[in-house]
Short mmCIF file of C-alpha atoms and ligand atoms in Angstrom, two decimals:
data_model
loop_
_atom_site.label_atom_id
_atom_site.label_comp_id
_atom_site.label_asym_id
_atom_site.label_seq_id
_atom_site.Cartn_x
_atom_site.Cartn_y
_atom_site.Cartn_z
CA MET A 1 0.01 0.21 -0.01
CA THR A 2 0.74 3.37 -0.84
CA HIS A 3 2.34 5.74 2.44
CA PRO A 4 -0.46 8.25 2.60
CA LEU A 5 1.94 11.04 2.32
CA SER A 6 4.10 9.66 0.15
CA PRO A 7 4.61 12.67 -2.09
CA VAL A 8 2.90 13.35 -5.28
CA THR A 9 5.40 15.70 -7.57
CA PHE A 10 5.09 18.45 -9.43
CA ASP A 11 7.83 18.62 -12.67
CA ASP A 12 6.26 21.53 -14.85
CA ASP A 13 8.98 24.66 -15.60
CA ASP A 14 5.26 26.45 -16.32
CA PRO A 15 3.94 27.62 -13.08
CA ARG A 16 0.26 27.60 -13.61
CA ALA A 17 0.09 24.71 -15.58
CA ARG A 18 2.40 22.76 -12.22
CA GLY A 19 -0.71 24.13 -10.71
CA ARG A 20 -3.50 23.29 -13.48
CA ALA A 21 -2.48 19.25 -12.34
CA HIS A 22 -2.08 20.29 -9.12
CA GLY A 23 -5.42 21.30 -9.03
CA GLU A 24 -7.66 18.13 -11.43
CA LEU A 25 -5.66 15.86 -8.58
CA TRP A 26 -7.29 16.55 -6.31
CA ARG A 27 -10.41 18.08 -6.84
CA ALA A 28 -12.79 17.65 -5.22
CA GLU A 29 -10.57 17.47 -1.86
CA ILE A 30 -9.42 21.53 -2.57
CA ARG A 31 -13.12 22.43 -3.02
CA GLU A 32 -14.36 19.68 0.31
CA LEU A 33 -11.16 22.08 2.26
CA ALA A 34 -11.45 25.22 1.00
CA ALA A 35 -15.29 25.00 1.70
CA ILE A 36 -14.78 24.34 5.84
CA ARG A 37 -12.21 26.92 5.62
CA ALA A 38 -14.05 29.23 4.86
CA GLU A 39 -17.33 28.89 6.92
CA LEU A 40 -14.55 28.57 9.76
CA CYS A 41 -13.83 32.23 9.32
CA ILE A 42 -16.74 32.58 9.87
CA ARG A 43 -17.07 30.68 12.77
CA ARG A 44 -13.86 31.45 14.24
CA ALA A 45 -13.78 35.20 12.61
CA ALA A 46 -15.11 37.95 12.75
CA TYR A 47 -17.22 37.70 9.13
CA ARG A 48 -20.59 37.36 8.67
CA SER A 49 -20.77 36.23 5.15
CA LEU A 50 -18.72 33.73 2.41
CA ASP A 51 -18.92 37.01 0.32
CA GLU A 52 -17.29 39.43 3.13
CA VAL A 53 -14.54 36.24 3.28
CA ASP A 54 -14.35 36.00 -0.35
CA ALA A 55 -14.25 39.89 -0.21
CA MET A 56 -10.37 40.28 1.56
CA ALA A 57 -8.88 37.21 0.34
CA ALA A 58 -9.38 38.41 -3.18
CA ARG A 59 -7.28 41.78 -2.28
CA HIS A 60 -4.74 39.78 -1.54
CA LEU A 61 -4.29 38.81 -5.06
CA PRO A 62 -2.76 42.12 -6.08
CA VAL A 63 -0.23 42.04 -3.72
CA LEU A 64 0.73 38.19 -3.91
CA ALA A 65 0.99 38.22 -8.22
CA ALA A 66 3.43 41.47 -7.71
CA GLU A 67 5.37 39.94 -5.55
CA LEU A 68 6.00 36.76 -5.96
CA PRO A 69 4.31 35.77 -10.27
CA GLU A 70 5.42 32.54 -9.64
CA MET A 71 3.73 31.74 -7.15
CA SER A 72 0.64 34.20 -8.07
CA GLN A 73 1.10 31.98 -11.62
CA GLU A 74 0.99 28.60 -9.75
CA LEU A 75 -1.76 28.87 -7.41
CA LEU A 76 -3.40 30.65 -10.67
CA GLY A 77 -3.19 27.14 -11.59
CA ILE A 78 -4.69 25.31 -8.52
CA ALA A 79 -8.19 27.59 -9.02
CA GLU A 80 -8.15 26.69 -12.73
CA GLY A 81 -7.58 22.73 -12.19
CA SER A 82 -10.10 22.80 -9.09
CA GLY A 83 -12.89 24.77 -11.09
CA VAL A 84 -12.73 26.59 -7.19
CA PRO A 85 -12.95 30.61 -7.57
CA ALA A 86 -9.25 32.09 -6.81
CA ALA A 87 -9.57 33.77 -4.02
CA ARG A 88 -11.21 30.90 -2.16
CA ILE A 89 -7.70 29.19 -3.30
CA VAL A 90 -6.24 32.72 -1.58
CA VAL A 91 -8.80 31.51 1.89
CA LEU A 92 -7.66 27.94 1.37
CA ASN A 93 -4.22 29.01 1.54
CA HIS A 94 -3.94 31.93 3.93
CA TYR A 95 -6.81 30.69 6.38
CA THR A 96 -4.68 31.75 9.66
CA ASP A 97 -3.62 34.92 8.44
CA LEU A 98 -7.39 36.58 7.31
CA ARG A 99 -8.88 34.43 10.11
CA ASP A 100 -7.26 37.43 12.19
CA ILE A 101 -8.09 40.31 9.54
CA GLN A 102 -10.83 41.80 11.36
CA PRO A 103 -13.28 44.07 8.32
CA ALA A 104 -13.31 47.85 9.83
CA ASP A 105 -16.64 48.15 11.02
CA LEU A 106 -15.88 45.01 13.15
CA ALA A 107 -14.75 45.38 16.70
CA PRO A 108 -11.51 42.58 17.35
CA GLY A 109 -12.69 39.07 18.32
CA ALA A 110 -11.38 37.21 21.57
CA GLY A 111 -8.88 34.77 19.58
CA GLU A 112 -10.80 31.90 20.02
CA ASP A 113 -9.19 29.45 19.42
CA GLY A 114 -5.22 29.15 18.61
CA ASP A 115 -4.25 26.31 16.71
CA GLY A 116 -1.28 24.78 17.30
CA CYS A 117 2.26 23.11 15.91
CA THR A 118 5.58 22.97 18.02
CA ALA A 119 8.72 24.03 16.47
CA ILE A 120 11.51 22.27 17.46
CA TYR A 121 15.68 22.60 15.85
CA LEU A 122 19.14 21.04 17.95
CA SER A 123 22.29 20.21 16.58
CA GLY A 124 24.29 16.98 16.83
CA PRO A 125 27.86 15.15 16.10
CA ASP A 126 25.57 14.59 12.81
CA GLY A 127 25.06 17.93 12.37
CA PRO A 128 21.07 19.88 13.01
CA VAL A 129 17.97 18.86 12.79
CA LEU A 130 14.66 20.73 11.94
CA GLY A 131 11.13 19.68 12.93
CA GLN A 132 8.23 20.92 13.73
CA THR A 133 4.46 19.35 14.19
CA TRP A 134 1.72 20.24 12.13
CA ASP A 135 -1.28 21.49 14.11
CA MET A 136 -4.13 22.48 12.69
CA HIS A 137 -8.17 21.81 12.87
CA ALA A 138 -8.34 17.85 12.88
CA THR A 139 -10.94 18.26 9.67
CA ALA A 140 -8.30 19.16 8.39
CA ALA A 141 -6.67 15.78 8.62
CA PRO A 142 -7.29 14.19 5.49
CA PHE A 143 -6.28 16.88 3.21
CA VAL A 144 -2.54 16.74 3.98
CA ARG A 145 0.06 15.67 1.43
CA MET A 146 3.57 15.84 0.97
CA ILE A 147 4.33 17.78 -2.33
CA ARG A 148 8.09 17.25 -4.67
CA VAL A 149 7.98 20.48 -6.72
CA ALA A 150 10.40 20.10 -9.14
CA PRO A 151 10.63 21.54 -12.88
CA ARG A 152 12.28 19.25 -15.56
CA ASN A 153 14.38 22.77 -16.60
CA GLY A 154 16.42 21.57 -13.29
CA THR A 155 16.29 24.99 -12.13
CA ALA A 156 14.55 23.93 -8.14
CA GLU A 157 13.36 20.66 -6.15
CA VAL A 158 11.86 22.02 -2.65
CA LEU A 159 10.20 18.91 -0.66
CA CYS A 160 7.03 19.94 1.22
CA LEU A 161 4.73 19.19 3.37
CA THR A 162 1.05 20.87 2.43
CA LEU A 163 -2.04 20.08 2.11
CA THR A 164 -4.53 19.94 -0.94
CA GLY A 165 -5.09 22.85 -2.85
CA CYS A 166 -1.70 24.50 -0.56
CA LEU A 167 2.22 25.63 -2.38
CA GLY A 168 2.99 24.61 0.53
CA LEU A 169 3.62 24.93 4.23
CA ALA A 170 6.68 23.29 5.67
CA GLY A 171 10.07 21.99 4.40
CA LEU A 172 13.70 21.71 2.79
CA GLY A 173 15.00 22.85 -1.04
CA ARG A 174 17.93 21.47 -3.05
CA ASP A 175 20.86 24.06 -2.22
CA GLY A 176 19.57 22.70 2.54
CA VAL A 177 17.24 25.56 2.71
CA ALA A 178 14.50 24.17 5.50
CA VAL A 179 12.11 26.25 7.10
CA THR A 180 8.76 25.62 9.80
CA ILE A 181 5.95 27.67 10.32
CA ASN A 182 3.90 28.18 14.16
CA ASN A 183 0.57 30.17 13.76
CA LEU A 184 0.77 33.30 15.98
CA THR A 185 -2.11 35.59 16.18
CA SER A 186 -1.74 39.14 15.92
CA THR A 187 -3.67 42.48 16.71
CA ASP A 188 -2.30 44.27 13.59
CA ALA A 189 -2.61 41.83 10.80
CA ARG A 190 -3.41 43.33 7.41
CA VAL A 191 -3.72 42.57 3.97
CA GLY A 192 -0.57 40.85 2.58
CA LEU A 193 1.54 38.68 0.97
CA VAL A 194 -0.51 35.01 1.17
CA TRP A 195 2.59 33.38 3.42
CA PRO A 196 2.81 29.61 1.96
CA ALA A 197 3.97 31.18 -1.18
CA LEU A 198 6.78 32.92 0.49
CA VAL A 199 7.50 29.83 2.39
CA ARG A 200 7.81 28.12 -0.21
CA ALA A 201 9.81 31.54 -2.51
CA MET A 202 11.78 31.41 1.36
CA LEU A 203 12.89 27.10 0.11
CA ALA A 204 13.78 27.56 -3.23
CA GLU A 205 16.91 30.39 -1.70
CA PRO A 206 20.51 29.71 -2.57
CA ASP A 207 21.18 29.52 1.21
CA ALA A 208 19.06 30.80 4.79
CA ARG A 209 20.77 34.11 4.49
CA ALA A 210 19.48 35.20 2.17
CA ALA A 211 15.65 33.37 2.87
CA LEU A 212 16.03 35.02 5.60
CA ALA A 213 16.22 38.15 3.84
CA ARG A 214 13.14 36.98 1.48
CA LEU A 215 11.09 37.49 4.82
CA GLN A 216 12.59 40.35 6.03
CA ALA A 217 11.67 42.24 2.99
CA ALA A 218 8.04 40.64 2.64
CA PRO A 219 4.35 42.69 3.10
CA LEU A 220 3.12 40.36 5.53
CA SER A 221 -0.28 40.03 6.85
CA SER A 222 -0.77 38.13 10.30
CA GLY A 223 2.19 37.04 12.62
CA HIS A 224 3.98 33.56 12.63
CA HIS A 225 6.94 32.27 13.70
CA TYR A 226 9.48 31.21 10.76
CA MET A 227 12.04 29.19 11.88
CA ILE A 228 14.39 29.15 9.03
CA ALA A 229 18.23 26.55 9.24
CA ASP A 230 20.87 25.54 5.90
CA GLY A 231 22.97 23.67 8.20
CA ARG A 232 25.37 26.77 8.64
CA ASP A 233 22.84 28.77 9.68
CA PHE A 234 20.00 28.57 11.71
CA PHE A 235 17.42 32.30 12.24
CA GLY A 236 14.58 32.42 14.46
CA VAL A 237 11.83 34.93 13.30
CA GLU A 238 8.57 35.93 14.94
CA THR A 239 6.02 38.17 13.01
CA SER A 240 3.18 40.48 13.56
CA GLY A 241 1.56 42.41 10.94
CA GLU A 242 3.35 44.62 10.64
CA LEU A 243 6.55 43.37 12.50
CA LYS A 244 9.84 41.40 12.06
CA VAL A 245 12.04 40.48 15.13
CA LEU A 246 14.90 38.08 14.73
CA THR A 247 14.31 36.32 18.39
CA GLN A 248 17.53 33.27 18.25
CA LEU A 249 20.12 32.79 16.18
CA GLY A 250 23.45 29.45 16.20
CA PRO A 251 23.16 26.91 14.82
CA LYS A 252 25.18 25.42 18.56
CA ALA A 253 21.67 25.97 20.75
CA ALA A 254 18.72 24.08 20.76
CA HIS A 255 15.61 26.65 20.09
CA LEU A 256 12.49 25.84 20.49
CA HIS A 257 9.05 27.59 19.98
CA THR A 258 4.97 27.68 19.74
CA ASN A 259 1.83 30.12 19.19
CA HIS A 260 3.67 32.53 21.74
CA CYS A 261 5.94 35.35 20.96
CA PHE A 262 9.13 35.69 23.35
CA ASP A 263 10.14 40.28 21.85
CA PRO A 264 8.16 42.25 24.41
CA VAL A 265 7.35 44.66 21.28
CA LEU A 266 5.18 41.83 19.09
CA ARG A 267 3.59 40.40 22.62
CA GLY A 268 1.80 43.37 23.00
CA ARG A 269 0.36 42.50 19.04
CA GLU A 270 -0.59 39.55 19.32
CA ASN A 271 -4.07 38.08 21.09
CA VAL A 272 -4.02 34.33 22.53
CA SER A 273 -6.33 32.43 23.73
CA ARG A 274 -7.24 31.79 27.22
CA GLN A 275 -7.38 28.06 25.87
CA THR A 276 -4.80 28.18 23.68
CA THR A 277 -2.34 24.82 25.26
CA SER A 278 0.95 27.19 23.41
CA PHE A 279 2.63 27.36 26.99
CA ASP A 280 1.64 23.66 28.28
CA ARG A 281 4.12 22.86 24.87
CA LEU A 282 6.57 25.00 24.95
CA ASN A 283 6.43 23.52 28.74
CA SER A 284 6.51 20.08 28.03
CA ALA A 285 9.06 20.24 25.00
CA THR A 286 12.15 22.30 27.30
CA THR A 287 11.94 19.92 30.51
CA LEU A 288 12.02 16.66 27.16
CA TYR A 289 15.20 18.09 25.76
CA LEU A 290 16.70 18.94 29.30
CA GLN A 291 15.79 15.19 30.08
CA GLN A 292 16.92 13.46 27.59
CA ARG A 293 19.32 15.73 25.19
CA PRO A 294 18.38 15.36 21.73
CA ARG A 295 20.85 15.39 19.53
CA ASP A 296 19.58 13.44 16.20
CA LEU A 297 16.55 13.23 14.50
CA GLU A 298 15.72 9.92 16.44
CA GLY A 299 16.03 12.24 19.41
CA LEU A 300 14.11 14.88 17.79
CA TRP A 301 11.53 12.46 16.51
CA ARG A 302 10.24 11.38 19.74
CA MET A 303 10.30 14.98 20.47
CA ILE A 304 7.47 15.82 18.29
CA GLY A 305 5.48 13.09 19.30
CA SER A 306 5.75 13.25 22.69
CA HIS A 307 1.97 12.80 24.76
CA ASP A 308 3.41 14.16 28.48
CA GLY A 309 0.49 16.90 29.46
CA TYR A 310 -1.57 14.45 27.31
CA PRO A 311 -4.11 15.83 25.58
CA ARG A 312 -2.52 19.19 25.40
CA SER A 313 1.52 17.47 25.08
CA ILE A 314 3.01 18.02 21.86
CA CYS A 315 1.51 15.48 20.34
CA SER A 316 -1.71 17.61 20.77
CA HIS A 317 -5.41 16.11 20.82
CA VAL A 318 -6.97 19.16 21.80
CA ASP A 319 -9.87 18.19 19.43
CA GLU A 320 -10.91 14.69 21.75
CA LEU A 321 -10.49 17.12 25.27
CA ARG A 322 -13.16 19.66 23.39
CA GLY A 323 -15.42 16.87 21.13
CA ASP A 324 -14.96 19.24 18.40
CA PRO A 325 -13.62 18.64 15.36
CA SER A 326 -12.87 22.00 13.80
CA ALA A 327 -10.40 21.72 17.32
CA SER A 328 -6.95 21.48 16.83
CA ARG A 329 -5.14 18.21 16.12
CA THR A 330 -1.96 16.97 15.47
CA CYS A 331 -2.81 16.87 12.24
CA ALA A 332 1.11 15.86 10.71
CA ARG A 333 4.89 15.49 11.89
CA LEU A 334 7.98 16.47 9.57
CA ALA A 335 11.55 16.22 10.58
CA MET A 336 14.46 17.38 8.57
CA GLU A 337 17.99 16.78 8.61
CA LEU A 338 20.35 19.54 7.44
CA TRP A 339 23.97 18.47 6.17
CA SER A 340 22.11 14.80 4.83
CA GLY A 341 18.80 16.58 3.38
CA LYS A 342 16.74 14.00 4.85
CA LEU A 343 13.79 14.66 5.66
CA ARG A 344 11.19 12.08 8.04
CA VAL A 345 7.53 12.80 7.92
CA ALA A 346 3.64 11.25 9.43
CA PRO A 347 0.08 11.53 9.47
CA GLY A 348 -1.64 12.46 12.42
CA CYS A 349 -1.05 11.75 15.96
CA SER A 350 2.75 9.52 17.19
CA ARG A 351 0.51 6.51 18.05
CA ASP A 352 -0.38 5.12 14.51
CA ASP A 353 3.18 6.04 13.65
CA LEU A 354 3.14 5.74 10.48
CA PRO A 355 6.72 7.79 9.64
CA LEU A 356 8.10 8.19 5.76
CA GLU A 357 11.23 8.61 5.08
CA LEU A 358 12.14 10.83 2.20
CA GLU A 359 15.29 12.48 0.18
CA LEU A 360 16.26 15.36 -2.12
CA ALA A 361 16.95 14.28 -5.62
CA GLY A 362 19.09 16.61 -6.04
CA PHE A 363 20.22 17.36 -2.57
CA ALA A 364 23.63 15.30 -2.33
CA SER A 365 25.70 17.55 -4.66
CA LYS A 366 24.36 20.36 -3.21
CA ARG A 367 25.41 19.15 0.83
CA PRO A 368 26.99 21.44 2.92
CA ALA A 369 30.27 20.84 4.83
CA ALA A 370 30.62 20.03 7.54
CA PRO A 371 31.88 22.53 10.12
ZN1 ZN B 401 -1.19 12.29 19.85
#
């Protein structure tokens, strides 16, 4: 049987054709997930109608076209291939940020639920590893996929954890740039760059410094924490809609992050839900790190599968706690070995462990030299 996260390759040189192939392959899934996320924008944010959600999403299309034309073409291709309007593909991609944007005539809502993600970077004798849980509304779980974007002209290759209809959530590029993301809930959210497009652009950069520069120059929409690493450098950047702060630095250190800001200025721009498990997960990750002193992919993998403090654990099960399938749970786990280009991914909970090991075809020749 094929592994559920066995990567699908999109190899057209033309980004529009690549998107169209993606859209056609997962037509039904894209329609379904776009509808789920548009509805959640109404339930979990201040939008009053689907028209209002689509109108706000549509305002992101010109920003994407101006900032990242290739990614814009790929997104429009996904819309064409799936038969779902482009604005709704923006809703599917940019859901967590759209939720934070308040229609102008409404008071800010009280961030009902923080979707999670626990990101961990650590280093050992075989070099650094970077990974994360991807925690989202549990109804997103059936839509998680791995994609390999590898144009036939050989100009680029990325392996991405993603969702049907989404450009990419986190992953590893051919030149060794790895990126993970944590959602942050900002109070200064605005129309900006569709964030999965930015992740893809960062993964395509030649090194972590260039990916950092790409992030620093991007007109963001709402908050995320990005971990960027390439085996030589590590950067952890917290953002809100308007601000970006480099909060973590240093390739030899260990870095942990969940879904609240460390930076004191950014703390004034976030709306952390009272129900959030972010602090519990950060405490668990800190304790596990100190107890286990993980130094490699196996150690990282154990950490991101931990049920200490269940259901508010790193492998998160908030949906079971609340009996609400739209509450957060760990939908996937991803770990990347930065010197080898090896990547391990698994769907869902660590108890049904189904890891899949992948490697970038073009990575070996680009392997960063060991310091
Ligand atoms: Zn679990």
